[in-house]
Every structure is written in structure tokens, then in C-alpha cells.
C-alpha angles and dihedrals in degrees: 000000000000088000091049096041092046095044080053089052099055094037084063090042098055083039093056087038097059112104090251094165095066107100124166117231129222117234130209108188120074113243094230094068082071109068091197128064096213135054142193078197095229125124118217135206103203100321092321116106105248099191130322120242110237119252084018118127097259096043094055094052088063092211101095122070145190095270092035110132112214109226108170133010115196089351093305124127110244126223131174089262092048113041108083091052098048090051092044085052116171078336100233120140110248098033112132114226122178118221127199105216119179104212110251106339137011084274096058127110106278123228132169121241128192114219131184124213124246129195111272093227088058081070106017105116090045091045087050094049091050080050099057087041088064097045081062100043092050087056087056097053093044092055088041087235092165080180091060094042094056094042092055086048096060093039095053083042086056095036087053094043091052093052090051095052097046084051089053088046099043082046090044085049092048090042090062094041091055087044095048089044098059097042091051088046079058101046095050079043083063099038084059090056095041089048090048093045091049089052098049095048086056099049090045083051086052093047096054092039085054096040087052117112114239101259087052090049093056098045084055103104107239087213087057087048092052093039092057078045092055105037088054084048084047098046086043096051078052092063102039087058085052097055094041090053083047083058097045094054095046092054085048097060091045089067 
């Protein structure tokens, strides 16, 4: 029964302990319509934020924000010639860069903000959809539809909003893996000691029952005997149904 109540611990163990929250995203867009590797994840208009693609670096800063107006980047003036290839910078995922951003408009206090490049493909489909807003937006605008315009507006605010809610919700889900997954490390931690503590109480029982003269043996109540036999039957098969019910939530969260 201790064979068969340990191999089921470690069997749970090595289950809570898999990486259960990595999940690989499909992704619609194709990787060639974007030219650069690595992103801030912002879109500009000119040198002024447009709008911050959620989960993007500068999103996730949340220092930057859609009227800023972008001054410097590593200590370099921007222009509107210059801009896309300072932010893209040597284009490698993981590179800092600093931009100098003035809050909502040139005039605006200016602070500086470290960002860290991210790949391009981790946001792709979100920074495409922010892309082919703007085309529309810029139609808008051409054909001076102050209906369209708003409309687009409210619908990149919603889009946005609704990003931002599923990643609350997706960090708030791993949080309570993470936490179901400790205090169940602790609880089969405990299990080990429980099952090692049962089995030596009952080898110690054996002992003393062997070691008896033969008088004192006798005088030992075989019921008493069966019923210490049944009660640790009875605390193993416990356990057992612990550590199967261990199992059963951890394949659970795998789904």
C-alpha cells in the first residue's frame, strides 16, 4: 500500500509541476506584411502616439499613450523621416530603446520611457488590425466623414478595451494556476511525510508484536490487532483518493 500511495504521489507531483500555462497561438496574419522583426508596439501619426497595441511594449509601460507626441528616441531628435527607423532600432527582440515622449501634445511635459522590444509576430494580428483601422480612418478623414471617423474611434476604443480585458482575464487564470499548483506541491509534500510516518508506526507495531514473549503475545487481542490493521487501510485508501483527486484537477487545468 506505501509502494502504491508514494508512486501516486509522485505521479501528482511530476503532474502540478508540468508548464501547463504555455499555449501556442494561432496566428492569422502572415509575418512578411510586417518589413521589421521587432516592435514597441505603438502606431504613429507623424511623431504623435495614435493608439498602443495591447500587450505591446509600450502599452504595457503605461506611460505612453494614444497624443503623445514622440521627441527624442535614444537621445535623437525624430522627424517624420526619421522616426520608424529609430524606434525600430538594430531590430532584434529584447533591445532597450528610451523614448522622449511630450504628454499630449509637443508642448507637454517630456519623460523618458524604456522600452523593450518585442517580436513583431507576439502582436501581429492586433498590430494589423490597428493598421487597417487607420486605413479607414484615413479615408474618413480624406473625405472629411466626421460620422466615420467617430465611429472608427469608438470602435478602436472597444476593440482595445476588449484586448485588455481578455489579457486581465488570461494573467488573473495563470495567477490561480500557479497558486493551485504550490499549495497542492505542499499538500503531496505533506502526504510524503503522513505516508512515511503511517508506515513506520506500523513497522514499529510489527516490531513490538515479533519481539513479544510468548505469554504477552498471546494476551495481545487479535481484534485489536485487525482493527489497527484496518484503520491504517482505511487512512492509506484516504490518501489515495487525495492524490487521485490531485491528479484529476491537474488534468483539468491542462484542458
Amino acid at each position: 500500500a506505501k509502494a502504491s500511495c508514494l508512486l501516486l504521489c509522485r505521479q501528482a507531483t511530476d503532474e502540478v509541476r508540468k508548464e501547463v500555462l504555455c499555449v501556442d497561438t494561432t496566428v492569422m496574419t502572415r509575418g512578411e506584411e510586417f518589413s521589421t522583426k521587432a516592435t514597441v508596439g505603438v502606431l504613429i501619426n507623424g511623431t504623435t502616439i495614435d493608439n498602443t497595441v495591447v500587450g505591446g511594449p509600450a502599452f504595457n509601460s503605461k506611460k505612453i499613450a494614444r497624443g503623445d507626441v514622440i521627441m527624442k528616441v535614444d537621445g535623437s531628435p525624430v522627424t517624420f523621416e526619421n522616426i520608424i527607423q529609430l524606434l525600430v532600432g538594430d531590430d532584434i527582440p529584447g533591445s532597450t530603446v528610451i523614448v522622449s515622449i511630450a504628454k499630449g501634445s509637443p508642448n507637454g511635459p517630456i519623460s523618458d520611457v524604456k522600452l523593450t522590444r518585442m517580436a513583431t509576430t507576439e502582436i501581429q494580428d492586433r498590430r494589423r488590425m490597428f493598421e487597417l483601422f487607420n486605413i479607414l480612418k484615413e479615408r474618413a478623414l480624406a473625405e472629411r466623414d466626421n460620422v466615420a471617423t467617430t465611429t472608427l474611434d469608438e470602435a478602436i476604443k472597444l476593440y482595445n478595451n476588449m484586448w485588455l480585458a481578455d489579457q486581465i482575464h488570461d494573467e488573473t487564470v495563470a495567477d490561480n494556476v500557479r497558486n493551485l499548483q504550490t499549495k497542492t506541491g505542499e499538500i503531496l509534500d505533506q502526504l510524503y511525510m503522513e505516508i512515511d510516518a503511517l508506515q513506520g508506526g506500523f513497522d514499529n507495531k510489527r516490531k513490538k508484536l515479533g519481539a513479544a514473549p510468548v505469554v504477552e503475545e498471546e494476551m495481545i487481542s487479535r481484534a485489536e490487532a485487525d482493527a489497527a490493521r484496518l484503520a491504517l487501510d482505511n487512512e492509506l485508501s484516504r490518501l489515495k483518493q487525495l492524490l487521485e483527486g490531485c491528479q484529476a484537477e491537474s488534468a483539468r487545468m491542462r484542458e
